[in-house]
mmCIF file of C-alpha atoms (C1' of nucleotides) in Angstrom:
data_model
loop_
_atom_site.group_PDB
_atom_site.id
_atom_site.type_symbol
_atom_site.label_atom_id
_atom_site.label_comp_id
_atom_site.label_asym_id
_atom_site.label_seq_id
_atom_site.Cartn_x
_atom_site.Cartn_y
_atom_site.Cartn_z
ATOM 1 C CA UNK X 267 122.062 101.964 107.823
ATOM 2 C CA UNK X 268 119.232 101.649 105.574
ATOM 3 C CA UNK X 269 115.656 103.243 104.484
ATOM 4 C CA UNK X 270 112.404 101.715 104.252
ATOM 5 C CA UNK X 271 108.460 102.857 103.432
ATOM 6 C CA UNK X 272 105.982 100.788 105.357
ATOM 7 C CA UNK X 273 102.133 100.624 104.775
ATOM 8 C CA UNK X 274 99.312 100.699 107.085
ATOM 9 C CA UNK X 275 95.701 100.773 107.034
ATOM 10 C CA UNK X 276 94.954 103.017 109.840
ATOM 11 C CA UNK X 277 91.534 101.814 110.319
ATOM 12 C CA UNK X 278 93.319 98.414 111.520
ATOM 13 C CA UNK X 279 96.500 100.343 112.828
ATOM 14 C CA UNK X 280 97.809 103.877 112.872
ATOM 15 C CA UNK X 281 100.505 106.172 113.698
ATOM 16 C CA UNK X 282 98.389 106.965 116.674
ATOM 17 C CA UNK X 283 97.919 103.383 117.794
ATOM 18 C CA UNK X 284 101.991 102.782 117.735
ATOM 19 C CA UNK X 285 102.295 106.287 119.771
ATOM 20 C CA UNK X 286 100.510 104.595 122.250
ATOM 21 C CA UNK X 287 101.010 101.490 122.014
ATOM 22 C CA UNK X 288 103.193 99.830 125.325
ATOM 23 C CA UNK X 289 106.797 101.176 125.016
ATOM 24 C CA UNK X 290 105.684 102.447 121.498
ATOM 25 C CA UNK X 291 106.377 99.145 119.882
ATOM 26 C CA UNK X 292 104.517 97.112 117.905
ATOM 27 C CA UNK X 293 105.320 93.659 116.060
ATOM 28 C CA UNK X 294 104.690 94.426 112.132
ATOM 29 C CA UNK X 295 102.528 91.225 111.824
ATOM 30 C CA UNK X 296 100.183 89.994 108.689
ATOM 31 C CA UNK X 297 102.915 90.609 105.768
ATOM 32 C CA UNK X 298 101.739 87.890 103.418
ATOM 33 C CA UNK X 299 103.872 88.857 100.209
ATOM 34 C CA UNK X 300 107.261 87.075 99.466
ATOM 35 C CA UNK X 301 108.512 90.303 98.175
ATOM 36 C CA UNK X 302 107.934 92.541 101.311
ATOM 37 C CA UNK X 303 108.725 89.909 103.324
ATOM 38 C CA UNK X 304 112.192 89.912 101.888
ATOM 39 C CA UNK X 305 112.736 93.229 102.587
ATOM 40 C CA UNK X 306 112.007 92.865 105.930
ATOM 41 C CA UNK X 307 114.737 90.037 106.251
ATOM 42 C CA UNK X 308 117.460 92.495 104.950
ATOM 43 C CA UNK X 309 116.075 95.172 107.448
ATOM 44 C CA UNK X 310 118.774 96.038 110.519
ATOM 45 C CA UNK X 311 118.279 97.315 113.792
ATOM 46 C CA UNK X 312 118.160 101.102 113.803
ATOM 47 C CA UNK X 313 116.723 101.456 110.075
ATOM 48 C CA UNK X 314 114.724 104.391 109.581
ATOM 49 C CA UNK X 315 111.210 103.975 107.810
ATOM 50 C CA UNK X 316 108.567 105.961 106.978
ATOM 51 C CA UNK X 317 105.035 104.732 108.303
ATOM 52 C CA UNK X 318 102.144 105.194 105.130
ATOM 53 C CA UNK X 319 98.715 105.028 105.870
ATOM 54 C CA UNK X 320 97.014 103.444 103.065
ATOM 55 C CA UNK X 321 93.512 103.305 101.830
ATOM 56 C CA UNK X 322 91.901 106.019 103.756
ATOM 57 C CA UNK X 323 90.243 109.460 103.474
ATOM 58 C CA UNK X 324 93.875 111.040 102.749
ATOM 59 C CA UNK X 325 96.898 108.258 101.870
ATOM 60 C CA UNK X 326 100.669 109.574 102.760
ATOM 61 C CA UNK X 327 103.254 109.324 105.371
ATOM 62 C CA UNK X 328 102.428 109.744 108.630
ATOM 63 C CA UNK X 329 105.377 109.689 110.677
ATOM 64 C CA UNK X 330 108.818 107.747 111.017
ATOM 65 C CA UNK X 331 109.806 104.441 112.853
ATOM 66 C CA UNK X 332 112.874 102.655 113.178
ATOM 67 C CA UNK X 333 113.574 98.733 113.518
ATOM 68 C CA UNK X 334 113.864 97.642 116.669
ATOM 69 C CA UNK X 335 113.813 93.555 116.068
ATOM 70 C CA UNK X 336 114.757 91.994 113.451
ATOM 71 C CA UNK X 337 112.396 89.532 111.541
ATOM 72 C CA UNK X 338 111.515 86.285 113.639
ATOM 73 C CA UNK X 339 108.729 84.127 112.334
ATOM 74 C CA UNK X 340 105.458 85.600 112.274
ATOM 75 C CA UNK X 341 103.453 83.835 114.926
ATOM 76 C CA UNK X 342 100.051 85.241 113.524
ATOM 77 C CA UNK X 343 100.229 82.707 110.510
ATOM 78 C CA UNK X 344 99.587 79.953 113.033
ATOM 79 C CA UNK X 345 96.988 81.196 114.537
ATOM 80 C CA UNK X 346 93.106 79.897 113.213
ATOM 81 C CA UNK X 347 91.865 82.639 114.409
ATOM 82 C CA UNK X 348 93.794 85.479 113.270
ATOM 83 C CA UNK X 349 92.552 87.397 110.063
ATOM 84 C CA UNK X 350 96.311 86.482 108.121
ATOM 85 C CA UNK X 351 96.602 82.665 109.611
ATOM 86 C CA UNK X 352 98.541 80.071 106.795
ATOM 87 C CA UNK X 353 97.811 76.318 106.590
ATOM 88 C CA UNK X 354 101.049 76.337 105.026
ATOM 89 C CA UNK X 355 102.979 77.746 107.630
ATOM 90 C CA UNK X 356 104.053 75.746 110.397
ATOM 91 C CA UNK X 357 106.119 76.188 113.648
ATOM 92 C CA UNK X 358 109.162 74.045 112.530
ATOM 93 C CA UNK X 359 108.672 75.539 108.870
ATOM 94 C CA UNK X 360 107.331 79.259 109.578
ATOM 95 C CA UNK X 361 107.038 80.920 105.795
ATOM 96 C CA UNK X 362 106.181 84.815 107.157
ATOM 97 C CA UNK X 363 108.034 86.900 108.941
ATOM 98 C CA UNK X 364 107.798 89.854 111.193
ATOM 99 C CA UNK X 365 110.039 92.431 112.259
ATOM 100 C CA UNK X 366 109.355 95.161 115.863
ATOM 101 C CA UNK X 367 109.017 98.131 114.932
ATOM 102 C CA UNK X 368 109.337 101.943 117.613
ATOM 103 C CA UNK X 369 108.126 105.157 117.097
ATOM 104 C CA UNK X 370 110.524 107.787 116.526
ATOM 105 C CA UNK X 371 108.210 110.762 115.774
ATOM 106 C CA UNK X 372 105.155 112.375 113.984
ATOM 107 C CA UNK X 373 105.801 114.360 110.869
ATOM 108 C CA UNK X 374 104.637 117.799 111.257
ATOM 109 C CA UNK X 375 102.597 117.254 108.476
ATOM 110 C CA UNK X 376 100.879 114.373 106.209
ATOM 111 C CA UNK X 377 102.506 114.246 103.025
ATOM 112 C CA UNK X 378 100.427 113.126 100.753
ATOM 113 C CA UNK X 379 101.027 110.638 98.225
ATOM 114 C CA UNK X 380 99.163 113.301 96.023
ATOM 115 C CA UNK X 381 101.310 115.809 96.922
ATOM 116 C CA UNK X 382 104.376 112.620 95.978
ATOM 117 C CA UNK X 383 103.397 112.184 92.739
ATOM 118 C CA UNK X 384 103.993 115.362 92.118
ATOM 119 C CA UNK X 385 107.888 114.640 92.480
ATOM 120 C CA UNK X 386 107.630 111.386 90.262
ATOM 121 C CA UNK X 387 110.180 112.125 87.855
ATOM 122 C CA UNK X 388 112.591 113.271 90.660
ATOM 123 C CA UNK X 389 111.478 110.295 93.248
ATOM 124 C CA UNK X 390 110.754 107.271 91.057
ATOM 125 C CA UNK X 391 109.732 105.152 94.353
ATOM 126 C CA UNK X 392 107.590 102.031 93.704
ATOM 127 C CA UNK X 393 105.438 103.597 95.473
ATOM 128 C CA UNK X 394 104.355 106.400 93.086
ATOM 129 C CA UNK X 395 103.942 103.919 90.226
ATOM 130 C CA UNK X 396 100.917 102.656 88.685
ATOM 131 C CA UNK X 397 99.025 99.564 90.219
ATOM 132 C CA UNK X 398 101.534 99.532 93.120
ATOM 133 C CA UNK X 399 100.764 96.899 95.896
ATOM 134 C CA UNK X 400 104.160 96.226 97.659
ATOM 135 C CA UNK X 401 103.306 97.166 101.352
ATOM 136 C CA UNK X 402 107.397 97.237 102.483
ATOM 137 C CA UNK X 403 109.561 98.922 99.991
ATOM 138 C CA UNK X 404 112.933 100.178 100.466
ATOM 139 C CA UNK X 405 113.349 104.103 100.011
ATOM 140 C CA UNK X 406 117.301 105.597 99.291
ATOM 141 C CA UNK X 407 119.110 107.993 101.307
ATOM 142 C CA UNK X 408 118.189 110.551 98.592
ATOM 143 C CA UNK X 409 114.676 109.748 98.558
ATOM 144 C CA UNK X 410 114.700 109.911 102.381
ATOM 145 C CA UNK X 411 116.304 113.486 102.632
ATOM 146 C CA UNK X 412 114.411 114.614 99.859
ATOM 147 C CA UNK X 413 110.831 113.494 101.268
ATOM 148 C CA UNK X 414 112.270 114.672 104.808
ATOM 149 C CA UNK X 415 112.995 118.434 104.125
ATOM 150 C CA UNK X 416 109.260 118.341 102.608
ATOM 151 C "C1'" DG B 159 81.556 100.584 96.723
ATOM 152 C "C1'" DC B 160 83.741 100.567 92.443
ATOM 153 C "C1'" DC B 161 87.717 98.637 90.125
ATOM 154 C "C1'" DA B 162 92.579 98.362 87.707
ATOM 155 C "C1'" DA B 163 96.485 96.273 88.848
ATOM 156 C "C1'" DC B 164 98.519 92.314 90.549
ATOM 157 C "C1'" DG B 165 99.983 87.646 93.018
ATOM 158 C "C1'" DT B 166 98.580 82.831 93.885
ATOM 159 C "C1'" DT B 167 95.964 78.992 92.311
ATOM 160 C "C1'" DG B 168 95.484 74.809 90.779
ATOM 161 C "C1'" DG B 169 94.108 72.488 86.094
ATOM 162 C "C1'" DC B 170 96.073 70.957 82.305
ATOM 163 C "C1'" DG K 248 105.161 75.592 82.390
ATOM 164 C "C1'" DC K 249 100.975 77.894 80.570
ATOM 165 C "C1'" DC K 250 97.399 80.609 82.058
ATOM 166 C "C1'" DA K 251 92.505 81.224 83.485
ATOM 167 C "C1'" DA K 252 89.772 82.134 87.377
ATOM 168 C "C1'" DC K 253 89.991 84.092 91.814
ATOM 169 C "C1'" DG K 254 91.128 86.913 95.276
ATOM 170 C "C1'" DT K 255 93.531 91.148 97.258
ATOM 171 C "C1'" DT K 256 95.027 95.424 97.538
ATOM 172 C "C1'" DG K 257 94.496 100.158 97.865
ATOM 173 C "C1'" DG K 258 93.440 104.830 94.945
ATOM 174 C "C1'" DC K 259 89.430 107.134 93.824
#
DNA sequence: GCCAACGTTGGC
DNA sequence: GCCAACGTTGGC
């Protein structure tokens, strides 16, 4: 059982969008960063992840989601119309992958980046490091439990 | 909207 | 393989 943190811009896809989606699941498509992709490949069914709202008024953790489908090729990379189209990726040799996630719960309150920063010393997560741009990152069990009890 | 930080690209 | 130029991310 592993833990993760996954970022999404709520203007593109929010925790509410996921809660209202069919079966409350969605493919996590559009990841175009190798490090983030490699983390998705490591994900196992039943792994849990914090759903993080980025690039918005109050960035922070808003909910918990569960990995419900293992990594498979991200078909949006092949779609010329798609925002995340990548001409280097082909059907035979796909570059990008995605998992599917299911809504677990909305947190009783938003745990803002600002609040998390106050525990920077203790948490030491990639999320809290300056200039961090990684959209998917592992979370240790200790970090997970600490954040959950907030 | 600004801009710092970072990843990627491509010329050499 | 280096590195400048460029595009993107994401907090503010």
